[in-house]
């Protein structure tokens, strides 16, 4: 069982920055595929960014050039640095771990971009 706890969400003005954090459990963390997803009100959950166990990263088109995903295996943490935030980035952001054929999800952290 993998447990994920997100933090770092909040209210930010357009053009601002936020860094989301995800704390994971499990001794095999370094082998997990990790990702960030988001779900805006009334919309389906969508992929934002992923990072594999060998540090390869991938981004949704909407995140490229603005968001950066990273991981710290020693701390069992994954981060999402978000810059140049837009109102359309407003959503509940979820941390995801993929391990042994199973997807695990956190409870989510709310990001609201508004003036």
Short mmCIF file of N, CA and C in Angstrom, two decimals, residues 12-114:
data_model
loop_
_atom_site.label_atom_id
_atom_site.label_comp_id
_atom_site.label_asym_id
_atom_site.label_seq_id
_atom_site.Cartn_x
_atom_site.Cartn_y
_atom_site.Cartn_z
N UNK A 12 -3.48 32.09 -5.52
CA UNK A 12 -2.38 32.85 -6.10
C UNK A 12 -2.92 33.72 -7.23
N UNK A 13 -2.31 34.87 -7.44
CA UNK A 13 -2.72 35.75 -8.51
C UNK A 13 -2.21 35.26 -9.86
N UNK A 14 -2.89 35.61 -10.92
CA UNK A 14 -2.38 35.25 -12.25
C UNK A 14 -0.95 35.75 -12.43
N UNK A 15 -0.13 34.88 -13.01
CA UNK A 15 1.28 35.20 -13.18
C UNK A 15 2.15 34.77 -12.02
N UNK A 16 1.52 34.34 -10.95
CA UNK A 16 2.27 33.94 -9.77
C UNK A 16 2.79 32.51 -9.85
N UNK A 17 3.40 32.08 -8.76
CA UNK A 17 4.01 30.75 -8.70
C UNK A 17 3.57 30.01 -7.44
N UNK A 18 3.58 28.71 -7.55
CA UNK A 18 3.34 27.82 -6.42
C UNK A 18 4.16 26.57 -6.61
N UNK A 19 4.54 25.96 -5.49
CA UNK A 19 5.19 24.65 -5.55
C UNK A 19 4.36 23.67 -4.74
N UNK A 20 3.91 22.63 -5.41
CA UNK A 20 3.18 21.56 -4.74
C UNK A 20 4.16 20.47 -4.33
N UNK A 21 3.86 19.86 -3.19
CA UNK A 21 4.68 18.77 -2.68
C UNK A 21 3.82 17.54 -2.46
N UNK A 22 4.43 16.40 -2.62
CA UNK A 22 3.75 15.13 -2.38
C UNK A 22 4.69 14.23 -1.59
N UNK A 23 4.25 13.85 -0.40
CA UNK A 23 5.01 12.93 0.44
C UNK A 23 4.46 11.53 0.24
N UNK A 24 5.36 10.60 -0.06
CA UNK A 24 4.95 9.22 -0.34
C UNK A 24 5.49 8.27 0.72
N UNK A 25 4.80 7.17 0.86
CA UNK A 25 5.28 6.11 1.76
C UNK A 25 5.80 4.95 0.93
N UNK A 26 6.51 4.05 1.60
CA UNK A 26 6.96 2.85 0.91
C UNK A 26 8.45 2.82 0.67
N UNK A 27 9.05 1.67 0.96
CA UNK A 27 10.50 1.54 0.84
C UNK A 27 10.94 1.45 -0.62
N UNK A 28 10.01 1.20 -1.52
CA UNK A 28 10.37 1.07 -2.94
C UNK A 28 10.12 2.35 -3.72
N UNK A 29 10.05 3.48 -3.02
CA UNK A 29 9.69 4.75 -3.66
C UNK A 29 10.51 5.02 -4.90
N UNK A 30 11.81 4.71 -4.86
CA UNK A 30 12.66 5.07 -5.98
C UNK A 30 12.25 4.35 -7.27
N UNK A 31 11.44 3.30 -7.13
CA UNK A 31 10.98 2.57 -8.30
C UNK A 31 9.61 3.02 -8.79
N UNK A 32 8.94 3.91 -8.02
CA UNK A 32 7.60 4.34 -8.41
C UNK A 32 7.66 5.28 -9.60
N UNK A 33 6.72 5.13 -10.50
CA UNK A 33 6.44 6.19 -11.46
C UNK A 33 5.53 7.19 -10.76
N UNK A 34 5.85 8.46 -10.86
CA UNK A 34 5.10 9.48 -10.13
C UNK A 34 4.52 10.50 -11.11
N UNK A 35 3.43 11.11 -10.69
CA UNK A 35 2.83 12.12 -11.56
C UNK A 35 1.92 13.06 -10.81
N UNK A 36 1.60 14.13 -11.46
CA UNK A 36 0.61 15.09 -10.98
C UNK A 36 -0.52 15.16 -12.00
N UNK A 37 -1.73 15.12 -11.47
CA UNK A 37 -2.94 15.26 -12.27
C UNK A 37 -3.76 16.39 -11.67
N UNK A 38 -4.72 16.87 -12.43
CA UNK A 38 -5.60 17.89 -11.88
C UNK A 38 -7.01 17.69 -12.40
N UNK A 39 -7.95 18.20 -11.63
CA UNK A 39 -9.35 18.12 -12.01
C UNK A 39 -10.02 19.43 -11.68
N UNK A 40 -10.43 20.13 -12.71
CA UNK A 40 -11.18 21.36 -12.53
C UNK A 40 -12.66 21.02 -12.35
N UNK A 41 -13.37 21.93 -11.74
CA UNK A 41 -14.79 21.69 -11.46
C UNK A 41 -15.53 21.43 -12.77
N UNK A 42 -16.26 20.34 -12.80
CA UNK A 42 -17.06 20.01 -13.97
C UNK A 42 -16.30 19.37 -15.11
N UNK A 43 -15.01 19.10 -14.88
CA UNK A 43 -14.18 18.51 -15.94
C UNK A 43 -13.57 17.20 -15.47
N UNK A 44 -13.05 16.45 -16.44
CA UNK A 44 -12.39 15.20 -16.11
C UNK A 44 -10.99 15.44 -15.59
N UNK A 45 -10.51 14.48 -14.82
CA UNK A 45 -9.14 14.56 -14.34
C UNK A 45 -8.19 14.44 -15.53
N UNK A 46 -7.14 15.27 -15.52
CA UNK A 46 -6.18 15.26 -16.62
C UNK A 46 -4.76 15.22 -16.12
N UNK A 47 -3.92 14.65 -16.95
CA UNK A 47 -2.50 14.57 -16.63
C UNK A 47 -1.86 15.95 -16.71
N UNK A 48 -0.99 16.23 -15.76
CA UNK A 48 -0.21 17.47 -15.80
C UNK A 48 1.25 17.17 -16.10
N UNK A 49 1.84 16.27 -15.32
CA UNK A 49 3.26 15.97 -15.49
C UNK A 49 3.57 14.62 -14.87
N UNK A 50 4.59 13.95 -15.42
CA UNK A 50 5.03 12.67 -14.89
C UNK A 50 6.54 12.63 -14.78
N UNK A 51 7.01 11.78 -13.87
CA UNK A 51 8.44 11.53 -13.74
C UNK A 51 8.62 10.06 -13.42
N UNK A 52 9.47 9.40 -14.19
CA UNK A 52 9.65 7.97 -14.01
C UNK A 52 10.75 7.69 -12.98
N UNK A 53 10.95 6.40 -12.73
CA UNK A 53 11.97 6.01 -11.77
C UNK A 53 13.37 6.33 -12.29
N UNK A 54 13.51 6.45 -13.60
CA UNK A 54 14.83 6.82 -14.15
C UNK A 54 14.88 8.30 -14.54
N UNK A 55 13.99 9.09 -13.93
CA UNK A 55 14.03 10.54 -13.99
C UNK A 55 13.54 11.14 -15.31
N UNK A 56 12.98 10.33 -16.19
CA UNK A 56 12.40 10.90 -17.40
C UNK A 56 11.12 11.65 -17.06
N UNK A 57 10.95 12.79 -17.68
CA UNK A 57 9.77 13.62 -17.38
C UNK A 57 8.90 13.79 -18.62
N UNK A 58 7.62 14.05 -18.36
CA UNK A 58 6.67 14.32 -19.43
C UNK A 58 5.66 15.34 -18.96
N UNK A 59 5.18 16.15 -19.88
CA UNK A 59 4.27 17.23 -19.53
C UNK A 59 3.11 17.33 -20.50
N UNK A 60 1.96 17.73 -19.96
CA UNK A 60 0.85 18.10 -20.83
C UNK A 60 1.24 19.37 -21.57
N UNK A 61 0.65 19.57 -22.73
CA UNK A 61 0.97 20.76 -23.52
C UNK A 61 0.73 22.03 -22.70
N UNK A 62 -0.31 22.02 -21.90
CA UNK A 62 -0.66 23.20 -21.11
C UNK A 62 0.37 23.51 -20.03
N UNK A 63 1.19 22.51 -19.68
CA UNK A 63 2.17 22.68 -18.61
C UNK A 63 3.59 22.94 -19.13
N UNK A 64 3.84 22.61 -20.36
CA UNK A 64 5.19 22.75 -20.91
C UNK A 64 5.67 24.19 -20.84
N UNK A 65 6.89 24.34 -20.35
CA UNK A 65 7.50 25.67 -20.26
C UNK A 65 7.11 26.45 -19.02
N UNK A 66 6.11 25.97 -18.30
CA UNK A 66 5.68 26.69 -17.09
C UNK A 66 5.83 25.85 -15.83
N UNK A 67 5.64 24.55 -15.94
CA UNK A 67 5.66 23.65 -14.78
C UNK A 67 6.90 22.76 -14.85
N UNK A 68 7.41 22.40 -13.68
CA UNK A 68 8.54 21.49 -13.60
C UNK A 68 8.27 20.45 -12.52
N UNK A 69 8.35 19.19 -12.89
CA UNK A 69 8.19 18.11 -11.93
C UNK A 69 9.58 17.60 -11.52
N UNK A 70 9.71 17.26 -10.24
CA UNK A 70 10.98 16.73 -9.75
C UNK A 70 10.70 15.76 -8.62
N UNK A 71 11.72 15.00 -8.27
CA UNK A 71 11.57 14.05 -7.18
C UNK A 71 12.83 14.01 -6.35
N UNK A 72 12.67 13.65 -5.09
CA UNK A 72 13.78 13.47 -4.16
C UNK A 72 13.59 12.09 -3.54
N UNK A 73 14.34 11.13 -4.04
CA UNK A 73 14.13 9.75 -3.57
C UNK A 73 14.53 9.58 -2.10
N UNK A 74 15.51 10.32 -1.65
CA UNK A 74 15.94 10.20 -0.26
C UNK A 74 14.83 10.65 0.69
N UNK A 75 14.08 11.65 0.29
CA UNK A 75 12.99 12.17 1.12
C UNK A 75 11.64 11.57 0.76
N UNK A 76 11.59 10.79 -0.31
CA UNK A 76 10.33 10.21 -0.80
C UNK A 76 9.32 11.32 -1.11
N UNK A 77 9.79 12.29 -1.85
CA UNK A 77 8.98 13.46 -2.18
C UNK A 77 8.96 13.68 -3.68
N UNK A 78 7.84 14.21 -4.14
CA UNK A 78 7.71 14.68 -5.52
C UNK A 78 7.19 16.10 -5.46
N UNK A 79 7.69 16.93 -6.38
CA UNK A 79 7.33 18.34 -6.38
C UNK A 79 6.80 18.75 -7.75
N UNK A 80 5.97 19.77 -7.74
CA UNK A 80 5.53 20.38 -8.99
C UNK A 80 5.70 21.88 -8.82
N UNK A 81 6.70 22.43 -9.48
CA UNK A 81 6.92 23.86 -9.49
C UNK A 81 6.08 24.46 -10.60
N UNK A 82 5.21 25.39 -10.25
CA UNK A 82 4.30 25.98 -11.23
C UNK A 82 4.54 27.48 -11.31
N UNK A 83 4.90 27.94 -12.48
CA UNK A 83 5.15 29.35 -12.73
C UNK A 83 4.15 29.91 -13.74
N UNK A 84 4.08 31.21 -13.79
CA UNK A 84 3.20 31.89 -14.76
C UNK A 84 1.79 31.30 -14.73
N UNK A 85 1.26 31.18 -13.55
CA UNK A 85 -0.05 30.53 -13.39
C UNK A 85 -1.16 31.36 -14.03
N UNK A 86 -2.13 30.63 -14.56
CA UNK A 86 -3.26 31.23 -15.24
C UNK A 86 -4.56 30.82 -14.55
N UNK A 87 -5.61 31.58 -14.72
CA UNK A 87 -6.90 31.18 -14.11
C UNK A 87 -7.33 29.78 -14.51
N UNK A 88 -6.99 29.38 -15.73
CA UNK A 88 -7.38 28.03 -16.17
C UNK A 88 -6.57 26.92 -15.52
N UNK A 89 -5.57 27.27 -14.72
CA UNK A 89 -4.85 26.27 -13.93
C UNK A 89 -5.58 25.94 -12.63
N UNK A 90 -6.64 26.66 -12.35
CA UNK A 90 -7.41 26.41 -11.14
C UNK A 90 -7.99 25.01 -11.17
N UNK A 91 -7.68 24.23 -10.13
CA UNK A 91 -8.13 22.84 -10.09
C UNK A 91 -7.69 22.21 -8.77
N UNK A 92 -8.20 21.01 -8.55
CA UNK A 92 -7.71 20.17 -7.45
C UNK A 92 -6.58 19.33 -8.04
N UNK A 93 -5.41 19.44 -7.46
CA UNK A 93 -4.22 18.76 -7.97
C UNK A 93 -3.96 17.50 -7.15
N UNK A 94 -3.80 16.39 -7.87
CA UNK A 94 -3.60 15.09 -7.24
C UNK A 94 -2.21 14.55 -7.54
N UNK A 95 -1.61 13.96 -6.54
CA UNK A 95 -0.38 13.22 -6.71
C UNK A 95 -0.72 11.77 -7.04
N UNK A 96 0.03 11.19 -7.96
CA UNK A 96 -0.20 9.81 -8.38
C UNK A 96 1.10 9.03 -8.31
N UNK A 97 0.97 7.78 -7.87
CA UNK A 97 2.10 6.85 -7.89
C UNK A 97 1.66 5.60 -8.62
N UNK A 98 2.54 5.09 -9.46
CA UNK A 98 2.27 3.84 -10.18
C UNK A 98 3.32 2.83 -9.77
N UNK A 99 2.85 1.73 -9.17
CA UNK A 99 3.79 0.74 -8.66
C UNK A 99 3.15 -0.63 -8.67
N UNK A 100 3.86 -1.60 -9.23
CA UNK A 100 3.41 -2.99 -9.27
C UNK A 100 2.02 -3.12 -9.88
N UNK A 101 1.79 -2.34 -10.94
CA UNK A 101 0.53 -2.46 -11.65
C UNK A 101 -0.65 -1.76 -11.04
N UNK A 102 -0.40 -0.97 -10.01
CA UNK A 102 -1.49 -0.30 -9.30
C UNK A 102 -1.24 1.21 -9.29
N UNK A 103 -2.30 1.97 -9.50
CA UNK A 103 -2.25 3.42 -9.37
C UNK A 103 -2.72 3.82 -7.97
N UNK A 104 -1.97 4.68 -7.36
CA UNK A 104 -2.32 5.21 -6.04
C UNK A 104 -2.52 6.71 -6.16
N UNK A 105 -3.47 7.23 -5.34
CA UNK A 105 -3.81 8.65 -5.41
C UNK A 105 -3.81 9.28 -4.03
N UNK A 106 -3.43 10.54 -3.99
CA UNK A 106 -3.59 11.31 -2.78
C UNK A 106 -4.97 11.93 -2.74
N UNK A 107 -5.20 12.74 -1.70
CA UNK A 107 -6.50 13.38 -1.52
C UNK A 107 -6.64 14.66 -2.33
N UNK A 108 -5.53 15.20 -2.76
CA UNK A 108 -5.58 16.40 -3.58
C UNK A 108 -5.31 17.67 -2.78
N UNK A 109 -4.81 18.67 -3.48
CA UNK A 109 -4.61 19.99 -2.91
C UNK A 109 -5.14 21.03 -3.88
N UNK A 110 -5.91 21.97 -3.38
CA UNK A 110 -6.60 22.93 -4.24
C UNK A 110 -5.67 24.07 -4.64
N UNK A 111 -5.65 24.36 -5.92
CA UNK A 111 -4.95 25.53 -6.46
C UNK A 111 -5.99 26.43 -7.10
N UNK A 112 -6.01 27.67 -6.66
CA UNK A 112 -6.93 28.66 -7.22
C UNK A 112 -6.13 29.85 -7.71
N UNK A 113 -6.28 30.15 -8.98
CA UNK A 113 -5.57 31.27 -9.59
C UNK A 113 -6.61 32.35 -9.91
N UNK A 114 -6.52 33.44 -9.16
CA UNK A 114 -7.54 34.48 -9.30
C UNK A 114 -7.00 35.79 -8.76
#
